[in-house]
Amino acid sequence: MLIVGGGPVGLTARALLDRWGVRTLLVERRRELSPFPRSRLVNVRSMEIFRQLGLAETVRKRAFGPEFGRVRFRETLSDSDFGTEAMVGVRAPIPESPEIGVLTSQDRLEPTLLAAADAPLRFGVDLVDLAEDDDGVTATLVDRDTTAESRVRARYVLAADGANSTVRQRLGIATTGPGALGESTTVVFDADLGRWCADQPAGVYFTTNGSFLPLYPEGGWAWFGPASRGGEVDWSARVTDALGPDIRVAVEVVRVQRWVMNAFVAERLRHGRIFLAGDAAHTVPILGGLGMNAGLADVHNLCWKLAGALRGWAAPELLETYETERLPVAHRTLRQAVTNAERVRAAQLARRAQRAAGDTGGAVELPWSERYFDQIGLILGVSYDSTAVRPDGSPPPPDDAAAYLPSGRPGARLPHCWLAPGRSSLDALGEWFTVLTPDPGGWEKRIGTTLPLRFESLPEGHAELYGIDPDGALLVRPDGHIGARLPQAPDGPVNL
C-alpha cells in the first residue's frame, strides 16, 4: 500500500493501516515535517479517532488548555472584544462525546502521528508517474536531492498530497466549487503580547488587520493576513502595523509562508486502485477548522475497507462505498466552511456599520448561535447510506450542520454513552466489527459471518438510546458507524 503525502491525513492513514495489519510506504515531497502551524483545531470526532489509536492523551498534553477554546473579535489586538464566542466541544466537554476537541498547531500534531507507526517513510521524494493495471499500481519516484529514480509497486495508492495534488492532476480528475478565493500570508513570529491577551485567552483573535493566533502553550504567534504584492517585504514591520498603534513590542519573525485559500471538491474520490483523501479530495476555507478534520474522517472511513480488501475478508466492491459515503460529506463541509467565512465577514461588517452610526463601544450581535459556527451536526451527525450499511427504514438525519440527535440508525456514528466510569461505548468497539448487545452470548450463537467479529455487552439500560430491545443488537463497523441494527432477536440464525 502506497501513501502519497506526509501531512496529518497521510500520517493518520499510515497509523490506521498499521493497526489493521497493512504494510505501507509513505512518500512525501518535503524533506521534513512541516514547520508551519497550518491546521490548528482537532475537533471532538478527530479526537475520538485518536482515542481509538491510543493517541488522544498525547495530543491533549501538547495542546492548549480548554480556556483557549474561544474566538474573539477586536478592531486591533489591544482593543476590547466587540464579539466573542466559545468553540463547541473545545471550550468545555459536551455530553455527546467522551472526548474534547483541542487547539494544537499542526507542527505539534504531526510528530505524534509520525511516531504512531513503524512503517517506512521516504521524505524528499517526488511522485512523477503512476501506471495502473489489473493487479496494482506502479509509481515512479524521484529523489529530490540525488535525482535518483525508483519504482514502487503497490496494490492500492492513497493520495493525501494536498490541494495541489500531483496525483489528482495526473489522473485528470476535475474539481467543482469556487476555486481559489485569494492569496494569504502566514507570518510566524515571537513577541510578548501577554499584556493584551493573557487574561483573555482565545484560539483566534479576528481583527481588522488580519487574524492573530497563539501557537504553543509556551509561546509563539502567527499572523494571517493578505499576501503582499511587489518585491521585498519587511514582515516585522508589517506585523507591527497589524498589531495596532497601541502595541509597541519587539517582533521577531521566524518564518513566512504564502498560500492560496481554495474552495473545491474533486468530482471523484477514486480512480481504479487510487483514492483521494484530505485536501487532495476537498479543500475548504480555514474558518471553523473543518478541512483537516474532514480529511481524518476520510481515511478513517477508507482504511478499514482497504484492510478488508487486502486481507481477503472483504470483496473489492466494498471500496466503492468510500466515494459513495464521503463525497456528499465533502460537499456539505465545503458549504459550511464557506458559510463560516461569510459569518466572520458579516461580524466585521456589523462592527463597521456600528462605528459609522457613532457607537464605538457596544458589542456586536454575532450571526450565529451560542454554538460556535453551528457545526456539531456536521462533526458528529454524519450518517452514511451505501451498500456497507444495512438500512432499516428509519429516516435520515436532517441536513443541518447545527443539529445533532444521537441515533442508532444504520449509517450513523455510534452514539456515546458511559458504560462505566471512564469507559465510553466507543471504547467498547473492537479492532474490527463489533456486535453490541445486552445478550452477547445469545447473539454469538445466532450470527453467521465471514467478517472478523467480536461481541460486547451493552447494559440493558442503554438499549433504548440505540433503538433496540433488551434482546436486540447493533453491528458496528471498524470506523464506529453502525452497519446494521437488529431491534429484536430473530427466531433463527442471522447472516451478515
XYZ file of C-alpha atoms in Angstrom:
496
model
C 0.000 0.000 0.000
C 1.462 3.368 -1.043
C 0.501 6.593 0.738
C 1.400 9.834 -1.030
C 1.595 12.803 1.339
C 3.013 13.126 4.843
C 0.650 15.633 6.443
C -1.845 14.773 9.202
C -4.149 12.864 6.848
C -1.433 10.698 5.307
C 0.211 10.054 8.674
C -3.124 9.100 10.249
C -3.828 6.724 7.356
C -0.422 5.142 7.956
C -1.233 4.656 11.656
C -4.691 3.213 10.928
C -3.422 0.792 8.298
C -0.625 -0.279 10.618
C -3.228 -1.001 13.307
C -5.191 -3.088 10.823
C -2.141 -5.074 9.722
C -1.449 -3.492 6.322
C 2.122 -2.832 5.183
C 2.578 0.677 3.819
C 5.169 3.000 2.363
C 4.587 6.735 2.772
C 6.322 9.204 0.458
C 6.435 12.974 0.943
C 7.977 15.610 -1.310
C 9.027 17.809 1.624
C 12.340 16.906 3.207
C 10.871 17.015 6.713
C 7.613 17.514 8.557
C 6.040 20.915 8.036
C 7.415 23.668 10.311
C 4.241 25.755 9.825
C 1.244 25.708 12.175
C -1.349 25.303 9.382
C -4.388 23.435 10.756
C -4.924 24.030 14.459
C -8.309 22.687 15.555
C -8.659 18.975 16.272
C -12.393 18.537 16.769
C -14.129 16.009 19.005
C -14.632 13.451 16.234
C -10.953 13.539 15.309
C -10.047 13.167 18.971
C -12.292 10.090 19.045
C -10.259 8.680 16.139
C -7.046 9.431 18.030
C -8.598 7.813 21.114
C -9.094 4.654 19.045
C -5.406 4.804 18.073
C -4.310 5.397 21.669
C -3.053 8.899 20.823
C -5.671 11.213 22.340
C -3.906 11.785 25.643
C -0.581 12.533 23.934
C -2.254 15.019 21.589
C -4.065 16.650 24.508
C -0.897 17.059 26.588
C 0.777 19.030 23.795
C -2.256 21.237 23.156
C -3.669 24.408 24.672
C -5.987 24.187 27.652
C -9.750 24.446 27.125
C -9.749 28.130 28.118
C -8.315 28.838 24.646
C -11.411 27.312 23.018
C -12.868 30.692 22.136
C -12.741 33.233 19.311
C -12.583 36.974 19.914
C -13.350 39.856 17.574
C -11.408 43.092 18.037
C -10.586 46.096 15.911
C -6.931 45.803 16.879
C -5.363 43.336 19.258
C -5.148 45.945 22.035
C -8.857 46.819 21.875
C -11.654 45.236 23.875
C -13.704 42.476 22.313
C -16.674 43.619 20.281
C -17.732 39.981 19.988
C -16.688 36.612 21.381
C -17.949 33.034 21.257
C -16.859 29.718 22.737
C -15.947 26.832 20.427
C -18.370 23.992 20.983
C -16.638 20.851 22.168
C -13.355 22.691 22.780
C -14.108 25.277 25.443
C -15.869 22.640 27.557
C -16.846 18.967 27.266
C -20.098 18.101 25.545
C -22.342 15.196 26.573
C -22.328 13.775 23.048
C -18.667 12.665 23.150
C -16.170 11.168 25.593
C -13.550 13.493 24.128
C -12.997 17.215 23.997
C -11.557 18.964 20.971
C -8.210 20.701 21.301
C -6.245 23.523 19.762
C -2.797 22.392 18.716
C -0.652 23.531 15.827
C -0.097 21.066 13.017
C 3.655 21.092 13.580
C 2.963 19.784 17.108
C 0.471 17.170 15.928
C 2.486 15.628 13.103
C 5.366 14.236 15.237
C 2.820 12.394 17.394
C 1.239 10.867 14.298
C 4.644 10.034 12.835
C 5.583 8.071 15.956
C 2.302 6.117 15.915
C 3.562 3.524 13.400
C 6.853 1.938 12.382
C 6.042 1.656 8.682
C 8.719 3.047 6.335
C 8.682 6.633 5.060
C 10.638 8.476 2.405
C 10.896 12.254 2.650
C 12.218 14.479 -0.137
C 10.658 12.343 -2.872
C 8.575 13.478 -5.854
C 5.985 11.197 -7.406
C 6.320 11.718 -11.163
C 4.229 8.935 -12.676
C 1.520 6.387 -11.899
C 0.606 3.399 -14.050
C -2.399 1.230 -13.154
C -3.109 -2.315 -14.260
C -5.467 -5.079 -13.156
C -3.292 -6.134 -10.221
C -1.927 -2.884 -8.846
C -0.187 0.433 -9.421
C 3.408 1.213 -10.357
C 4.609 4.560 -9.003
C 7.723 6.290 -10.296
C 9.556 8.307 -7.641
C 12.447 10.761 -7.913
C 14.689 11.689 -5.004
C 14.800 15.495 -4.857
C 18.413 15.591 -3.638
C 20.080 12.930 -5.780
C 17.592 12.864 -8.732
C 17.741 9.066 -8.468
C 14.651 7.414 -9.932
C 12.943 4.374 -8.436
C 9.739 2.442 -8.939
C 7.379 1.150 -6.281
C 4.707 -1.461 -6.782
C 1.530 -1.285 -4.665
C -1.886 -2.889 -4.804
C -3.523 0.442 -3.926
C -2.494 4.093 -3.639
C -3.922 6.626 -1.195
C -3.266 10.207 -2.304
C -3.225 12.715 0.558
C -0.865 15.110 -1.187
C -2.688 18.377 -0.629
C -4.750 20.923 -2.502
C -2.322 20.960 -5.435
C -2.345 17.166 -5.544
C 0.048 15.769 -8.129
C -1.915 12.528 -8.127
C -5.273 14.214 -8.768
C -3.809 16.280 -11.580
C -2.073 13.311 -13.216
C -5.325 11.364 -13.129
C -7.165 14.279 -14.746
C -9.798 14.446 -12.007
C -11.602 17.779 -12.223
C -12.892 19.806 -9.278
C -16.081 21.741 -8.606
C -16.620 24.780 -6.408
C -15.500 28.403 -6.175
C -11.805 27.532 -6.589
C -9.121 29.990 -5.465
C -10.543 32.609 -3.079
C -7.391 34.679 -2.691
C -3.764 34.667 -1.641
C -2.804 34.866 2.009
C 0.329 35.020 4.119
C 1.168 33.332 7.404
C 3.874 35.011 9.460
C 5.168 33.008 12.420
C 6.694 35.355 14.963
C 7.727 35.799 18.571
C 6.501 38.760 20.616
C 5.422 39.427 24.178
C 1.677 40.001 23.803
C 0.649 38.773 27.234
C -0.475 42.211 28.407
C -3.285 42.200 25.835
C -4.155 38.508 25.699
C -3.098 36.563 28.806
C -6.230 37.412 30.795
C -8.492 36.898 27.777
C -7.185 33.776 26.037
C -8.503 32.676 22.672
C -7.648 30.340 19.851
C -8.126 33.130 17.311
C -8.284 36.906 17.574
C -10.020 38.257 14.471
C -9.030 41.894 13.893
C -9.490 44.401 11.112
C -5.789 43.936 10.315
C -5.814 40.150 10.000
C -6.044 37.270 12.459
C -3.676 36.579 15.352
C -3.276 33.058 16.704
C -1.265 31.821 19.683
C 0.770 28.836 18.507
C 2.040 26.908 21.513
C 1.298 26.866 25.241
C 4.833 28.104 25.920
C 4.654 30.969 23.404
C 4.821 31.931 19.749
C 2.304 33.604 17.443
C 1.064 33.537 13.887
C -0.485 36.342 11.881
C -2.756 35.512 8.947
C -3.152 38.366 6.510
C -3.439 39.166 2.815
C -0.492 38.463 0.555
C 1.733 41.400 -0.353
C 2.320 42.452 -3.917
C 5.653 43.570 -5.231
C 9.172 42.944 -4.002
C 10.767 42.535 -0.607
C 8.528 42.941 2.434
C 9.632 43.901 5.925
C 7.438 41.355 7.670
C 8.401 42.511 11.139
C 7.150 45.998 10.295
C 4.069 44.557 8.622
C 3.102 42.564 11.722
C 3.872 45.541 13.971
C 1.494 47.688 11.918
C -1.175 44.969 12.071
C -0.922 44.834 15.875
C -2.134 48.425 16.010
C -0.733 51.739 17.243
C -1.080 50.939 20.953
C 1.152 47.855 20.914
C 4.841 48.560 20.722
C 6.793 45.368 21.282
C 9.701 43.717 19.531
C 8.501 41.397 16.752
C 10.915 38.652 15.726
C 9.839 36.939 12.515
C 10.588 33.210 12.490
C 9.252 32.190 9.069
C 6.815 33.297 6.375
C 4.568 31.256 4.116
C 2.427 32.426 1.215
C -0.554 30.281 0.328
C -3.844 30.284 -1.562
C -7.193 29.779 0.151
C -9.092 27.324 -2.020
C -12.642 26.022 -2.023
C -13.340 22.962 -4.162
C -14.316 19.300 -4.150
C -12.936 16.685 -6.531
C -15.528 15.259 -8.899
C -14.377 11.756 -7.974
C -12.567 10.304 -4.968
C -11.467 7.139 -6.736
C -9.725 6.225 -9.967
C -9.425 2.450 -10.131
C -6.935 1.495 -7.422
C -6.123 5.091 -6.480
C -8.044 7.048 -3.830
C -8.049 10.748 -2.933
C -8.344 11.945 0.666
C -7.969 15.173 2.618
C -7.130 18.348 0.714
C -6.441 16.314 -2.421
C -10.145 15.425 -2.389
C -11.643 18.614 -0.942
C -10.114 21.910 0.099
C -12.190 24.356 2.132
C -11.722 27.787 3.749
C -9.930 27.543 7.079
C -12.627 29.227 9.181
C -14.230 26.742 11.537
C -11.368 24.251 11.339
C -13.165 21.753 9.109
C -10.551 20.880 6.485
C -8.040 18.654 8.265
C -10.764 17.056 10.372
C -12.733 16.093 7.257
C -9.565 14.510 5.878
C -9.062 12.463 9.042
C -12.651 11.226 8.724
C -11.921 10.302 5.084
C -9.112 7.923 5.964
C -10.971 6.571 8.997
C -13.710 5.582 6.552
C -11.381 4.234 3.860
C -8.582 2.424 5.656
C -10.612 -0.387 7.218
C -12.114 -1.079 3.794
C -8.664 -1.229 2.219
C -7.540 -3.543 5.012
C -10.525 -5.804 4.396
C -9.827 -5.997 0.669
C -6.104 -6.600 1.194
C -6.583 -9.204 3.915
C -9.240 -11.053 1.958
C -12.345 -10.865 4.149
C -13.991 -8.095 2.086
C -14.881 -8.045 -1.590
C -13.223 -5.291 -3.649
C -16.700 -3.824 -4.199
C -16.605 -2.577 -0.606
C -14.099 0.043 -1.764
C -16.776 1.623 -3.953
C -18.569 2.779 -0.802
C -15.746 5.185 0.095
C -16.781 7.662 -2.581
C -20.486 6.968 -2.042
C -20.183 7.799 1.647
C -17.585 10.565 1.743
C -18.266 12.650 -1.381
C -21.606 14.009 -0.071
C -19.875 14.881 3.215
C -17.182 16.761 1.295
C -19.825 18.933 -0.363
C -21.557 19.588 2.977
C -18.211 20.519 4.512
C -17.444 22.969 1.716
C -20.836 24.651 2.089
C -20.371 25.006 5.840
C -16.828 26.376 5.551
C -17.956 28.995 3.023
C -20.813 29.904 5.380
C -18.316 30.279 8.229
C -16.250 32.704 6.161
C -19.371 34.695 5.324
C -20.347 34.871 9.005
C -16.968 36.195 10.084
C -17.180 38.796 7.345
C -20.717 39.684 8.491
C -19.486 40.260 12.047
C -16.783 42.608 10.801
C -19.241 44.494 8.581
C -21.654 44.811 11.504
C -18.901 46.422 13.553
C -18.107 48.816 10.725
C -21.777 49.813 10.492
C -21.928 50.259 14.257
C -18.977 52.638 14.216
C -20.438 54.549 11.283
C -23.553 55.085 13.404
C -21.430 56.578 16.188
C -21.461 53.593 18.568
C -17.821 52.844 19.369
C -18.146 50.746 22.499
C -21.090 48.369 22.190
C -20.924 44.661 21.499
C -21.907 43.257 18.129
C -24.528 40.524 17.965
C -22.745 37.691 16.213
C -24.596 35.989 13.348
C -24.655 32.515 14.855
C -25.958 30.829 17.953
C -24.126 30.062 21.172
C -22.617 27.025 19.448
C -19.570 28.302 17.580
C -20.311 28.201 13.855
C -23.260 25.825 14.431
C -21.466 22.727 13.113
C -21.856 19.980 15.720
C -24.248 18.173 13.374
C -21.562 18.053 10.706
C -18.910 16.924 13.180
C -20.824 14.121 14.926
C -24.030 13.739 12.917
C -22.690 12.337 9.631
C -24.724 9.306 8.565
C -23.865 7.093 5.607
C -26.120 5.403 3.062
C -24.354 2.787 0.962
C -24.049 -0.943 0.426
C -21.785 -1.001 3.514
C -24.880 -0.232 5.613
C -27.986 -2.391 6.037
C -30.930 0.070 6.081
C -33.851 -0.440 8.437
C -36.267 2.123 7.023
C -35.564 4.805 9.614
C -35.480 8.360 8.225
C -32.150 10.081 7.550
C -30.987 12.828 9.905
C -31.685 16.433 8.892
C -29.145 18.076 6.604
C -28.400 20.660 9.271
C -24.865 21.374 10.412
C -26.219 22.723 13.709
C -28.394 19.734 14.627
C -27.148 16.505 16.167
C -29.548 13.951 17.605
C -27.825 10.749 18.784
C -29.337 7.848 16.880
C -28.951 4.119 16.421
C -29.919 4.475 12.754
C -27.736 2.338 10.474
C -25.042 4.553 8.961
C -24.826 6.901 11.950
C -21.836 7.191 14.260
C -22.428 5.025 17.324
C -23.749 7.426 19.978
C -21.560 7.857 23.009
C -22.739 6.829 26.447
C -20.787 5.955 29.573
C -20.829 2.194 30.162
C -18.715 2.576 33.301
C -16.653 5.404 34.809
C -14.133 6.419 32.155
C -15.337 3.804 29.647
C -17.374 5.027 26.692
C -19.484 2.948 24.364
C -16.889 3.973 21.752
C -14.211 2.255 23.856
C -16.186 -0.983 23.631
C -15.596 -1.229 19.898
C -13.112 -3.815 18.756
C -10.387 -3.627 16.171
C -12.789 -4.871 13.504
C -16.564 -5.329 13.661
C -18.385 -5.292 16.987
C -21.779 -6.688 17.927
C -23.030 -4.503 20.764
C -25.913 -6.136 22.617
C -27.351 -6.791 26.088
C -27.205 -10.500 25.144
C -23.746 -11.211 23.656
C -23.905 -14.934 24.386
C -27.185 -15.373 22.544
C -26.061 -13.392 19.522
C -22.769 -15.249 19.292
C -24.819 -18.402 18.677
C -27.114 -16.735 16.115
C -24.720 -14.899 13.803
C -23.007 -16.469 10.845
C -20.456 -14.304 9.050
C -17.048 -14.225 7.422
C -16.356 -10.826 8.994
C -13.782 -10.521 11.794
C -16.148 -10.040 14.705
C -16.250 -9.541 18.456
C -19.195 -9.406 20.853
C -19.524 -6.742 23.518
C -22.045 -6.478 26.323
C -24.318 -3.442 26.405
C -26.063 -2.727 29.719
C -29.827 -3.072 29.225
C -30.402 0.464 30.448
C -28.618 1.810 27.360
C -30.500 -0.249 24.764
C -33.251 2.344 24.321
C -30.712 5.000 23.236
C -29.841 2.826 20.250
C -33.406 1.852 19.372
C -33.104 -1.831 20.285
C -34.938 -4.103 22.711
C -33.139 -5.931 25.545
C -32.580 -8.847 23.147
C -31.594 -6.671 20.152
C -28.150 -5.836 18.763
C -26.112 -3.375 16.734
C -23.385 -4.313 14.277
C -20.774 -1.536 14.437
C -18.148 -1.070 11.731
C -14.443 -0.503 12.444
C -14.914 3.246 11.850
C -17.513 3.460 14.629
C -20.508 3.808 12.303
C -23.452 1.462 12.684
C -23.591 -1.128 9.921
C -26.856 -2.790 10.938
C -29.493 -2.523 13.641
C -31.452 -5.594 14.716
C -34.058 -4.314 17.210
C -35.135 -7.777 18.386
C -33.606 -11.221 18.372
C -34.847 -13.258 15.375
C -36.224 -16.762 15.665
C -33.431 -18.275 13.585
C -29.805 -17.625 12.597
C -28.627 -14.280 11.217
C -26.267 -13.964 8.261
C -24.211 -10.778 7.948
